[in-house]
Tab-separated table of C-alpha atoms in Angstrom:
chain	number	residue	atom	x	y	z
A	323	MET	CA	24.042	15.002	-18.820
A	324	GLU	CA	20.827	16.327	-17.308
A	325	ALA	CA	20.890	19.282	-19.836
A	326	THR	CA	21.204	16.883	-22.722
A	327	LEU	CA	18.409	14.657	-21.474
A	328	SER	CA	16.191	17.644	-20.894
A	329	ALA	CA	16.797	18.891	-24.401
A	330	LEU	CA	16.060	15.435	-25.863
A	331	VAL	CA	12.824	15.011	-23.879
A	332	GLY	CA	11.862	18.528	-24.847
A	333	VAL	CA	12.181	17.612	-28.544
A	334	VAL	CA	10.178	14.425	-28.101
A	335	ASN	CA	7.437	16.246	-26.176
A	336	LYS	CA	7.239	18.991	-28.843
A	337	VAL	CA	6.747	16.368	-31.550
A	338	LEU	CA	4.226	14.364	-29.402
A	339	TRP	CA	2.116	17.158	-28.110
A	340	ASP	CA	2.476	20.033	-30.468
A	341	TYR	CA	2.328	18.159	-33.797
A	342	LEU	CA	0.710	14.773	-33.146
A	343	LEU	CA	-1.273	13.999	-30.047
A	344	MET	CA	-3.113	17.234	-29.543
A	345	TYR	CA	-4.620	16.951	-33.005
A	346	ALA	CA	-5.171	13.237	-32.667
A	347	LEU	CA	-7.052	13.634	-29.425
A	348	ILE	CA	-9.273	16.349	-30.818
A	349	GLY	CA	-9.721	14.277	-34.010
A	350	ILE	CA	-10.805	11.164	-32.130
A	351	GLY	CA	-13.174	13.243	-29.988
A	352	LEU	CA	-14.746	14.799	-33.078
A	353	PHE	CA	-14.943	11.410	-34.783
A	354	PHE	CA	-16.806	9.689	-31.883
A	355	THR	CA	-19.037	12.726	-31.390
A	356	VAL	CA	-20.211	12.337	-34.979
A	357	TYR	CA	-20.072	8.540	-35.153
A	358	LEU	CA	-22.094	8.023	-31.967
A	359	GLY	CA	-24.469	10.919	-32.443
A	360	ALA	CA	-23.082	13.236	-29.743
A	361	PRO	CA	-24.042	11.147	-26.681
A	362	GLN	CA	-22.320	13.697	-24.413
A	363	ILE	CA	-25.081	16.136	-25.393
A	364	THR	CA	-28.080	13.954	-25.998
A	365	LYS	CA	-27.427	11.755	-22.863
A	366	LEU	CA	-25.921	14.310	-20.481
A	367	GLY	CA	-29.113	14.531	-18.469
A	368	ALA	CA	-29.420	10.758	-18.340
A	369	GLY	CA	-25.781	10.546	-17.197
A	370	PHE	CA	-26.386	12.841	-14.236
A	371	LYS	CA	-29.585	10.994	-13.332
A	372	SER	CA	-27.790	7.640	-13.547
A	373	VAL	CA	-24.958	8.751	-11.379
A	374	PHE	CA	-26.671	10.913	-8.744
A	375	GLY	CA	-30.334	9.803	-9.013
A	376	GLY	CA	-29.901	6.864	-6.693
A	377	LEU	CA	-27.021	8.108	-4.712
A	378	PHE	CA	-28.808	8.045	-1.391
A	379	GLY	CA	-30.749	4.865	-2.066
A	380	LYS	CA	-29.624	1.229	-1.825
A	381	LYS	CA	-26.825	0.034	-4.009
A	382	ASP	CA	-28.063	-1.163	-7.344
A	383	GLY	CA	-27.018	-4.551	-8.460
A	384	THR	CA	-26.821	-8.124	-7.238
A	385	ASP	CA	-23.063	-8.594	-6.546
A	386	LYS	CA	-22.743	-10.216	-3.125
A	387	ASP	CA	-19.040	-10.947	-3.226
A	388	GLN	CA	-17.907	-7.266	-3.410
A	389	LYS	CA	-16.210	-7.680	-6.794
A	390	SER	CA	-17.317	-4.232	-7.895
A	391	LEU	CA	-17.792	-0.632	-6.834
A	392	SER	CA	-20.979	1.301	-7.126
A	393	GLN	CA	-21.292	3.623	-10.145
A	394	PHE	CA	-20.701	6.718	-7.972
A	395	GLN	CA	-17.677	5.199	-6.257
A	396	ALA	CA	-16.082	4.259	-9.656
A	397	LEU	CA	-16.743	7.832	-10.907
A	398	ALA	CA	-15.238	9.230	-7.677
A	399	VAL	CA	-12.051	7.218	-8.236
A	400	ALA	CA	-11.862	8.487	-11.838
A	401	ILE	CA	-12.436	12.076	-10.806
A	402	SER	CA	-9.909	11.815	-8.016
A	403	ALA	CA	-7.303	11.283	-10.664
A	404	GLN	CA	-8.742	13.930	-13.060
A	405	ILE	CA	-8.907	16.784	-10.523
A	406	GLY	CA	-5.325	17.606	-9.691
A	407	THR	CA	-2.686	20.207	-10.212
A	408	GLY	CA	-3.909	20.567	-13.887
A	409	ASN	CA	-6.998	22.227	-12.546
A	410	VAL	CA	-4.932	24.833	-10.708
A	411	ALA	CA	-1.615	25.202	-12.403
A	412	GLY	CA	-2.677	23.955	-15.843
A	413	VAL	CA	-5.482	26.386	-16.269
A	414	ALA	CA	-3.212	29.272	-15.141
A	415	THR	CA	-0.611	28.214	-17.698
A	416	ALA	CA	-3.255	28.093	-20.409
A	417	ILE	CA	-4.343	31.650	-19.585
A	418	THR	CA	-0.910	33.227	-19.236
A	419	ALA	CA	0.459	31.517	-22.336
A	420	GLY	CA	-2.625	31.442	-24.537
A	421	GLY	CA	-4.607	34.413	-23.255
A	422	PRO	CA	-8.257	34.454	-22.037
A	423	GLY	CA	-9.287	32.857	-25.340
A	424	ALA	CA	-7.627	29.566	-24.285
A	425	ILE	CA	-10.570	28.938	-21.937
A	426	PHE	CA	-13.000	28.770	-24.894
A	427	TRP	CA	-10.807	26.191	-26.540
A	428	MET	CA	-10.463	24.270	-23.264
A	429	TRP	CA	-14.269	24.091	-23.117
A	430	LEU	CA	-14.457	22.837	-26.683
A	431	SER	CA	-11.843	20.200	-26.118
A	432	ALA	CA	-13.733	19.027	-23.064
A	433	ILE	CA	-17.022	18.701	-24.936
A	434	LEU	CA	-15.297	16.647	-27.672
A	435	GLY	CA	-13.300	14.694	-25.140
A	436	MET	CA	-16.528	13.582	-23.334
A	437	SER	CA	-17.273	11.322	-26.381
A	438	THR	CA	-13.781	9.834	-26.196
A	439	ILE	CA	-13.961	9.082	-22.507
A	440	PHE	CA	-17.461	7.617	-23.020
A	441	SER	CA	-15.945	5.197	-25.528
A	442	GLU	CA	-13.060	4.340	-23.197
A	443	ALA	CA	-15.447	3.512	-20.338
A	444	VAL	CA	-17.749	1.402	-22.553
A	445	LEU	CA	-14.762	-0.710	-23.629
A	446	ALA	CA	-13.414	-0.956	-20.137
A	447	GLN	CA	-16.720	-2.430	-18.973
A	448	LYS	CA	-17.068	-4.754	-21.978
A	449	TYR	CA	-13.621	-6.336	-21.662
A	450	ARG	CA	-13.073	-6.228	-17.873
A	451	VAL	CA	-11.873	-9.335	-16.010
A	452	VAL	CA	-11.736	-10.700	-12.463
A	453	SER	CA	-8.446	-10.646	-10.579
A	454	HIS	CA	-8.124	-11.401	-6.836
A	455	GLY	CA	-11.914	-11.449	-6.545
A	456	LYS	CA	-12.248	-7.900	-7.981
A	457	TYR	CA	-13.248	-6.535	-11.360
A	458	ILE	CA	-10.327	-4.841	-13.089
A	459	GLY	CA	-9.952	-3.466	-16.640
A	460	GLY	CA	-8.576	-0.712	-18.768
A	461	PRO	CA	-6.801	-0.226	-22.084
A	462	ALA	CA	-4.386	-3.126	-21.641
A	463	PHE	CA	-7.290	-5.423	-21.218
A	464	TYR	CA	-9.456	-4.152	-24.098
A	465	ILE	CA	-6.356	-4.029	-26.351
A	466	THR	CA	-5.572	-7.644	-25.610
A	467	HIS	CA	-9.012	-9.119	-25.773
A	468	GLY	CA	-10.523	-6.719	-28.314
A	469	LEU	CA	-7.687	-6.378	-30.820
A	470	THR	CA	-6.314	-9.917	-30.863
A	471	PRO	CA	-8.942	-11.041	-33.360
A	472	LYS	CA	-8.180	-7.945	-35.490
A	473	ILE	CA	-4.422	-7.589	-35.519
A	474	GLY	CA	-3.184	-10.894	-34.100
A	475	ARG	CA	-2.054	-11.834	-30.566
A	476	PRO	CA	1.607	-10.729	-30.868
A	477	ALA	CA	0.718	-7.189	-31.997
A	478	ALA	CA	-2.076	-6.929	-29.463
A	479	ARG	CA	0.228	-8.107	-26.663
A	480	PHE	CA	2.878	-5.649	-27.693
A	481	LEU	CA	0.534	-2.692	-27.706
A	482	SER	CA	-1.021	-3.672	-24.330
A	483	GLY	CA	2.348	-4.249	-22.761
A	484	PHE	CA	3.673	-0.937	-24.115
A	485	PHE	CA	0.618	0.840	-22.653
A	486	SER	CA	1.009	-0.834	-19.247
A	487	ILE	CA	4.661	-0.028	-18.863
A	488	ALA	CA	4.074	3.632	-20.006
A	489	ILE	CA	1.229	4.214	-17.465
A	490	ILE	CA	3.103	2.558	-14.579
A	491	ILE	CA	6.052	4.921	-15.165
A	492	ALA	CA	3.951	8.032	-16.165
A	493	LEU	CA	1.438	7.959	-13.368
A	494	GLY	CA	2.470	5.398	-10.716
A	495	PHE	CA	6.057	6.679	-10.370
A	496	ILE	CA	6.850	9.988	-12.125
A	497	GLY	CA	3.350	11.394	-11.974
A	498	ASN	CA	2.945	10.797	-8.255
A	499	ALA	CA	6.341	12.325	-7.616
A	500	THR	CA	5.294	15.587	-9.419
A	501	GLN	CA	1.941	15.637	-7.570
A	502	ALA	CA	3.763	15.276	-4.265
A	503	ASN	CA	6.138	17.988	-5.264
A	504	SER	CA	3.190	20.362	-5.957
A	505	ILE	CA	1.738	19.576	-2.542
A	506	ALA	CA	5.052	20.194	-0.729
A	507	SER	CA	5.687	23.452	-2.582
A	508	ALA	CA	2.247	24.843	-1.734
A	509	VAL	CA	2.303	23.690	1.908
A	510	THR	CA	5.867	24.865	2.477
A	511	VAL	CA	5.136	28.404	1.140
A	512	ALA	CA	1.786	28.740	2.973
A	513	PHE	CA	2.643	27.051	6.280
A	514	HIS	CA	6.452	26.910	6.397
A	515	VAL	CA	6.478	23.100	6.875
A	516	PRO	CA	9.753	21.306	5.741
A	517	ALA	CA	9.223	19.573	2.398
A	518	LEU	CA	10.622	16.308	3.659
A	519	ALA	CA	8.099	16.249	6.514
A	520	VAL	CA	5.351	16.770	3.994
A	521	GLY	CA	6.669	13.963	1.856
A	522	ILE	CA	6.759	11.496	4.830
A	523	VAL	CA	3.225	12.389	5.892
A	524	LEU	CA	1.957	11.947	2.348
A	525	ALA	CA	3.642	8.603	2.006
A	526	VAL	CA	2.168	7.357	5.247
A	527	LEU	CA	-1.280	8.535	4.448
A	528	ALA	CA	-1.130	7.164	0.964
A	529	GLY	CA	0.211	3.883	2.198
A	530	LEU	CA	-2.584	3.442	4.733
A	531	ILE	CA	-5.227	3.952	1.966
A	532	VAL	CA	-3.802	2.066	-1.001
A	533	ILE	CA	-2.925	-1.072	1.162
A	534	GLY	CA	-6.700	-1.568	1.486
A	535	GLY	CA	-7.128	-1.900	-2.284
A	536	VAL	CA	-9.607	-0.219	-4.574
A	537	ASN	CA	-12.529	-0.561	-2.084
A	538	ARG	CA	-10.665	1.503	0.535
A	539	ILE	CA	-9.564	4.045	-2.145
A	540	ALA	CA	-13.161	4.391	-3.217
A	541	ASN	CA	-14.422	4.775	0.294
A	542	VAL	CA	-12.042	7.652	0.871
A	543	VAL	CA	-12.478	9.514	-2.380
A	544	GLN	CA	-16.209	9.245	-2.530
A	545	PHE	CA	-16.349	11.690	0.400
A	546	VAL	CA	-13.221	13.727	-0.263
A	547	VAL	CA	-13.686	14.441	-3.985
A	548	PRO	CA	-17.242	15.967	-3.762
A	549	PHE	CA	-16.256	17.955	-0.676
A	550	MET	CA	-13.110	19.436	-2.191
A	551	ALA	CA	-14.860	20.247	-5.544
A	552	VAL	CA	-17.755	21.932	-3.785
A	553	ILE	CA	-15.448	24.096	-1.646
A	554	TYR	CA	-13.390	25.166	-4.609
A	555	ILE	CA	-16.427	26.055	-6.702
A	556	LEU	CA	-17.944	27.984	-3.763
A	557	CYS	CA	-14.737	30.044	-3.671
A	558	ALA	CA	-15.345	30.896	-7.343
A	559	VAL	CA	-18.932	31.844	-6.623
A	560	VAL	CA	-17.788	34.214	-3.774
A	561	ILE	CA	-15.314	35.818	-6.150
A	562	LEU	CA	-18.059	36.134	-8.816
A	563	PHE	CA	-20.158	38.230	-6.382
A	564	LYS	CA	-17.144	40.173	-5.177
A	565	PHE	CA	-16.009	41.165	-8.719
A	566	SER	CA	-19.534	41.116	-10.350
A	567	ALA	CA	-18.863	44.276	-12.264
A	568	HIS	CA	-16.186	42.509	-14.234
A	569	ILE	CA	-18.157	39.441	-15.286
A	570	GLY	CA	-19.534	40.958	-18.470
A	571	PRO	CA	-16.226	42.225	-19.882
A	572	MET	CA	-14.537	38.852	-18.759
A	573	ILE	CA	-16.960	36.724	-20.727
A	574	GLN	CA	-16.601	39.084	-23.735
A	575	HIS	CA	-12.773	38.777	-23.506
A	576	ILE	CA	-12.882	35.006	-23.477
A	577	PHE	CA	-14.898	34.764	-26.643
A	578	VAL	CA	-13.275	37.557	-28.539
A	579	ALA	CA	-9.718	36.412	-27.576
A	580	ALA	CA	-10.573	32.881	-28.709
A	581	PHE	CA	-10.568	34.071	-32.324
A	582	ASP	CA	-8.834	37.488	-32.249
A	583	PRO	CA	-6.519	37.751	-29.247
A	584	SER	CA	-5.022	41.041	-30.496
A	585	ALA	CA	-8.397	42.722	-30.032
A	586	VAL	CA	-8.176	42.041	-26.374
A	587	LEU	CA	-4.454	41.764	-25.600
A	588	GLY	CA	-3.009	44.030	-28.264
A	589	GLY	CA	-0.487	41.378	-29.246
A	590	VAL	CA	0.949	41.066	-25.725
A	591	ALA	CA	3.806	38.462	-25.651
A	592	GLY	CA	2.992	37.509	-29.211
A	593	ILE	CA	-0.184	35.627	-28.207
A	594	GLY	CA	-2.237	34.739	-31.274
A	595	MET	CA	-5.134	32.404	-32.093
A	596	ARG	CA	-2.743	29.477	-32.520
A	597	GLU	CA	-1.440	29.907	-28.984
A	598	ALA	CA	-4.983	30.191	-27.607
A	599	ILE	CA	-5.991	26.989	-29.265
A	600	ARG	CA	-2.803	25.101	-28.421
A	601	TYR	CA	-2.729	25.900	-24.704
A	602	GLY	CA	-6.446	25.713	-24.179
A	603	VAL	CA	-6.759	22.339	-25.829
A	604	ALA	CA	-3.593	20.817	-24.347
A	605	ARG	CA	-4.315	21.913	-20.788
A	606	GLY	CA	-7.935	20.861	-20.982
A	607	LEU	CA	-6.939	17.423	-22.182
A	608	PHE	CA	-4.229	17.134	-19.539
A	609	SER	CA	-6.786	17.929	-16.868
A	610	ASN	CA	-9.698	15.648	-17.836
A	611	GLU	CA	-7.393	12.807	-19.234
A	612	ALA	CA	-9.868	12.054	-22.011
A	613	GLY	CA	-8.211	9.664	-24.458
A	614	MET	CA	-5.198	9.049	-22.275
A	615	GLY	CA	-6.366	5.651	-21.092
A	616	SER	CA	-6.137	6.351	-17.340
A	617	THR	CA	-9.715	6.645	-16.043
A	618	PRO	CA	-11.052	3.438	-17.789
A	619	HIS	CA	-9.318	1.523	-14.921
A	620	ALA	CA	-11.802	3.048	-12.490
A	621	HIS	CA	-14.818	2.759	-14.781
A	622	ALA	CA	-14.152	-0.986	-15.316
A	623	THR	CA	-14.968	-1.610	-11.593
A	624	ALA	CA	-18.482	-0.154	-11.566
A	625	ASN	CA	-21.482	-2.330	-10.845
A	626	VAL	CA	-23.928	-1.247	-13.604
A	627	LYS	CA	-26.513	-3.088	-15.595
A	628	HIS	CA	-25.198	-1.872	-18.934
A	629	PRO	CA	-21.712	-0.563	-20.009
A	630	VAL	CA	-23.286	2.582	-21.502
A	631	GLN	CA	-24.354	3.598	-18.027
A	632	GLN	CA	-20.728	3.856	-16.980
A	633	GLY	CA	-19.868	5.569	-20.284
A	634	MET	CA	-22.353	8.284	-19.302
A	635	ALA	CA	-20.827	8.492	-15.873
A	636	ALA	CA	-17.411	8.951	-17.519
A	637	PHE	CA	-18.450	12.030	-19.449
A	638	VAL	CA	-20.139	13.408	-16.341
A	639	GLY	CA	-16.581	13.169	-14.822
A	640	VAL	CA	-15.227	15.407	-17.656
A	641	PHE	CA	-18.093	17.836	-17.166
A	642	ILE	CA	-17.244	18.160	-13.476
A	643	ASP	CA	-13.498	18.259	-13.893
A	644	THR	CA	-13.237	20.736	-16.845
A	645	LEU	CA	-16.512	22.569	-17.301
A	646	LEU	CA	-16.909	23.143	-13.543
A	647	VAL	CA	-13.649	22.980	-11.654
A	648	CYS	CA	-11.291	24.231	-14.463
A	649	THR	CA	-13.851	26.966	-15.237
A	650	ALA	CA	-13.867	27.955	-11.571
A	651	THR	CA	-10.056	28.442	-11.739
A	652	ALA	CA	-10.376	30.492	-14.952
A	653	LEU	CA	-12.985	32.799	-13.404
A	654	ILE	CA	-10.901	33.280	-10.255
A	655	ILE	CA	-7.847	34.218	-12.277
A	656	LEU	CA	-9.516	36.418	-14.874
A	657	LEU	CA	-11.789	38.300	-12.423
A	658	THR	CA	-8.849	39.205	-10.174
A	659	ASP	CA	-6.483	39.989	-13.099
A	660	ALA	CA	-3.889	37.735	-11.490
A	661	ASN	CA	-2.857	36.646	-14.984
A	662	THR	CA	-1.370	40.104	-15.610
A	663	LEU	CA	1.179	40.050	-12.840
A	664	GLY	CA	3.933	38.101	-14.597
A	665	LEU	CA	3.586	34.974	-12.421
A	666	LYS	CA	3.523	31.410	-13.669
A	667	GLY	CA	1.653	28.173	-12.953
A	668	ALA	CA	0.046	27.645	-9.570
A	669	ALA	CA	1.474	30.936	-8.317
A	670	VAL	CA	-1.049	32.747	-10.606
A	671	THR	CA	-3.961	31.019	-8.995
A	672	GLN	CA	-2.506	31.453	-5.512
A	673	GLN	CA	-2.140	35.186	-6.097
A	674	ALA	CA	-5.757	35.330	-7.312
A	675	PHE	CA	-6.848	33.775	-4.067
A	676	ILE	CA	-4.783	36.264	-2.098
A	677	ILE	CA	-6.294	39.202	-4.059
A	678	ALA	CA	-9.755	37.925	-3.296
A	679	PHE	CA	-9.348	36.714	0.288
A	680	GLY	CA	-6.129	38.242	1.638
A	681	ASP	CA	-3.332	36.220	3.113
A	682	PHE	CA	-5.799	33.568	4.175
A	683	GLY	CA	-6.471	33.033	0.441
A	684	GLY	CA	-2.997	31.751	-0.129
A	685	GLN	CA	-3.403	29.154	2.697
A	686	LEU	CA	-6.845	28.228	1.410
A	687	LEU	CA	-5.460	27.582	-2.058
A	688	ALA	CA	-2.643	25.508	-0.597
A	689	VAL	CA	-5.134	23.312	1.200
A	690	CYS	CA	-7.291	22.892	-1.976
A	691	LEU	CA	-4.243	22.087	-3.980
A	692	ALA	CA	-3.058	19.553	-1.442
A	693	PHE	CA	-6.417	17.769	-1.525
A	694	PHE	CA	-6.569	17.776	-5.281
A	695	ALA	CA	-3.052	16.394	-5.695
A	696	PHE	CA	-3.383	13.812	-2.929
A	697	THR	CA	-6.513	12.277	-4.367
A	698	THR	CA	-4.770	12.222	-7.712
A	699	ILE	CA	-1.883	10.332	-6.097
A	700	ILE	CA	-4.086	7.572	-4.791
A	701	GLY	CA	-6.153	7.364	-8.019
A	702	TRP	CA	-3.011	7.188	-10.152
A	703	TYR	CA	-1.569	4.561	-7.769
A	704	TYR	CA	-4.562	2.370	-8.510
A	705	PHE	CA	-4.298	2.841	-12.291
A	706	GLY	CA	-0.690	1.625	-12.030
A	707	GLU	CA	-1.639	-1.258	-9.827
A	708	SER	CA	-4.165	-2.481	-12.414
A	709	ASN	CA	-1.390	-2.666	-14.948
A	710	ILE	CA	0.969	-4.345	-12.599
A	711	ARG	CA	-1.730	-7.015	-12.213
A	712	PHE	CA	-2.037	-7.232	-16.031
A	713	LEU	CA	1.707	-7.624	-16.539
A	714	PHE	CA	2.561	-9.897	-13.635
A	715	ARG	CA	-0.745	-11.644	-12.824
A	716	GLY	CA	-1.024	-10.495	-9.205
A	717	LYS	CA	2.695	-10.736	-8.346
A	718	HIS	CA	4.973	-7.877	-7.243
A	719	LEU	CA	2.222	-5.623	-5.864
A	720	GLY	CA	4.084	-5.006	-2.622
A	721	PHE	CA	7.257	-4.054	-4.515
A	722	TYR	CA	5.244	-1.677	-6.729
A	723	ARG	CA	3.541	-0.118	-3.706
A	724	SER	CA	6.900	0.489	-1.987
A	725	LEU	CA	8.322	2.195	-5.073
A	726	VAL	CA	5.340	4.464	-5.347
A	727	LEU	CA	5.703	5.555	-1.697
A	728	ILE	CA	9.415	6.191	-2.253
A	729	ALA	CA	8.693	8.257	-5.271
A	730	ILE	CA	6.206	10.343	-3.246
A	731	VAL	CA	8.889	11.245	-0.693
A	732	LEU	CA	11.587	11.820	-3.252
A	733	GLY	CA	9.247	13.971	-5.277
A	734	THR	CA	8.927	16.586	-2.479
A	735	LEU	CA	12.668	17.171	-2.128
A	736	GLY	CA	13.548	19.425	-5.064
A	737	LYS	CA	12.824	21.021	-8.373
A	738	VAL	CA	11.323	18.541	-10.870
A	739	ASP	CA	11.296	20.391	-14.177
A	740	LEU	CA	12.894	17.349	-15.932
A	741	VAL	CA	10.588	14.921	-14.066
A	742	TRP	CA	7.527	16.932	-15.254
A	743	SER	CA	8.911	16.690	-18.817
A	744	LEU	CA	9.406	12.937	-18.547
A	745	SER	CA	5.931	12.611	-17.143
A	746	ASP	CA	4.517	14.460	-20.240
A	747	MET	CA	6.568	12.177	-22.476
A	748	PHE	CA	5.307	8.956	-20.940
A	749	ASN	CA	1.754	10.381	-20.890
A	750	GLY	CA	2.155	10.751	-24.651
A	751	PHE	CA	3.375	7.177	-24.963
A	752	MET	CA	0.218	6.011	-23.137
A	753	VAL	CA	-2.067	7.840	-25.550
A	754	ILE	CA	-0.779	6.204	-28.747
A	755	PRO	CA	-1.828	2.550	-28.214
A	756	ASN	CA	-5.031	3.729	-26.537
A	757	LEU	CA	-6.149	5.822	-29.510
A	758	ILE	CA	-5.247	2.939	-31.891
A	759	ALA	CA	-7.462	0.603	-29.873
A	760	LEU	CA	-10.385	3.119	-29.650
A	761	PHE	CA	-10.421	3.537	-33.402
A	762	LEU	CA	-10.079	-0.130	-34.267
A	763	LEU	CA	-12.790	-1.083	-31.792
A	764	ARG	CA	-15.178	1.639	-32.926
A	765	LYS	CA	-17.703	-0.834	-34.260
A	766	GLU	CA	-17.751	-2.704	-30.886
A	767	ILE	CA	-18.421	0.612	-29.107
A	768	ARG	CA	-21.223	1.423	-31.511
A	769	ALA	CA	-22.725	-1.983	-31.134
A	770	VAL	CA	-22.903	-1.649	-27.316
A	771	TYR	CA	-24.371	1.791	-27.617
A	772	ASP	CA	-26.948	0.696	-30.157
A	773	ASP	CA	-27.996	-2.166	-27.806
A	774	TYR	CA	-28.492	0.424	-25.062
A	775	LEU	CA	-30.536	2.695	-27.285
A	776	ALA	CA	-32.680	-0.208	-28.463
A	777	GLN	CA	-33.448	-1.287	-24.905
A	778	THR	CA	-34.250	2.202	-23.725
A	779	LYS	CA	-36.434	2.892	-26.760
A	780	ALA	CA	-38.360	-0.285	-26.150
A	781	GLY	CA	-38.825	0.590	-22.508
A	782	GLN	CA	-37.019	-2.544	-21.354
A	783	ALA	CA	-35.141	-3.005	-18.059
A	784	LEU	CA	-31.455	-2.543	-18.919
A	785	SER	CA	-29.337	-5.648	-19.152
A	786	TYR	CA	-26.138	-6.737	-20.835
A	787	GLN	CA	-24.518	-10.107	-21.265
A	788	TYR	CA	-20.995	-9.518	-19.933
A	789	GLU	CA	-18.307	-11.888	-21.156
A	790	PHE	CA	-15.689	-12.028	-18.448
A	791	HIS	CA	-12.372	-13.286	-19.884
A	792	GLU	CA	-10.215	-15.627	-17.893
A	793	PHE	CA	-7.454	-13.969	-16.016
A	794	HIS	CA	-5.390	-16.425	-13.964
A	795	ASP	CA	-3.261	-14.902	-11.232
A	796	LYS	CA	0.119	-16.459	-10.698
A	797	LYS	CA	0.503	-18.292	-7.423
């Protein structure tokens, strides 16, 4: 039965990711890059200034009832979900399966994906609502409120409901089980701690955080995310100095192998340009989640004067996740030649750390991976919770929370190859209604962006007339 299900899921995933969604995601990223005039390039500096410029000052905004998060807090929640096992195991898989050239295509997919995630965040801000005294939003909300006038209420409700169910299963349950499994595997190997004990500790810690809602989640990740990212990038910098003689050849290999892998690899394992593109693009998109519809839930909560400000914060998140953290992993692997040892997944990155830092390196990677995956767990929990609120109007949150904590414990107890495949499949199901909504709402996105450009060109103080839709919770 399990073998049959695995085969079926494998076929579905191949159709979804190899022949449909990978090209759709690249296509939508290219479309919005052209349609909006490449905001991820022209406004990148403004995005960093908006997010980090007032980080140590007073909170901007006038909300006195704590309905929203600061722009940085919302970005931290988004990045907490983006930076996970994909940054460690996903990059390693891209290199071992697609060769060094996959890194070039990962960079390109990230640059294009920045325009997609910009569009998602703008819509999340525009169509957000208030539930239990907090701003919430995401694809289910902008599909319902944005598409109803275009395709009718029944079709919009179907697409939004389909998205909500898919993300609850993909991230809230299955995804969090796989993240917990990755933590347990790394900690067990490095520190010989029983997997069940790891699962119980994870569930307790996650429970203590998520029970406090999005504000407590934000308060935790706004400190943990920058700390863990900086530590990981510093490890890459140390390795750059230690293997500095290899930097030139490594960079050359990346660019040559992107277009002619045989010139670098000699046809090893049949790796060609198609494999380099496929694995680089796929793993990059899996890591930064651009177009998947997950991070808009965090960006909807931000307290900003104009939706475009949070759109810029969103593509800063992709820059940090893929162009910094994923690149750090790639440098670590390629400089140490860990990709030539026949290992797979996170074991490649772990071996690279061991080559660079000795046995301590394996333990260091285990700690980094644990932090990456744990923050992903609490970020993904919140994304699922937002859709529970959408489907059930504030009911069943305790039941959902309990199921997530059970999934965390169960996820640490065994091999989860089938579970990973199921996660990939439901991730794919999430993408479909989200991309439909992004394309159909392209004029709304452009109108909001044009409004921002007009205000900045005129030197006006930024403002936007938000239209908060009614969202009645069930009693």
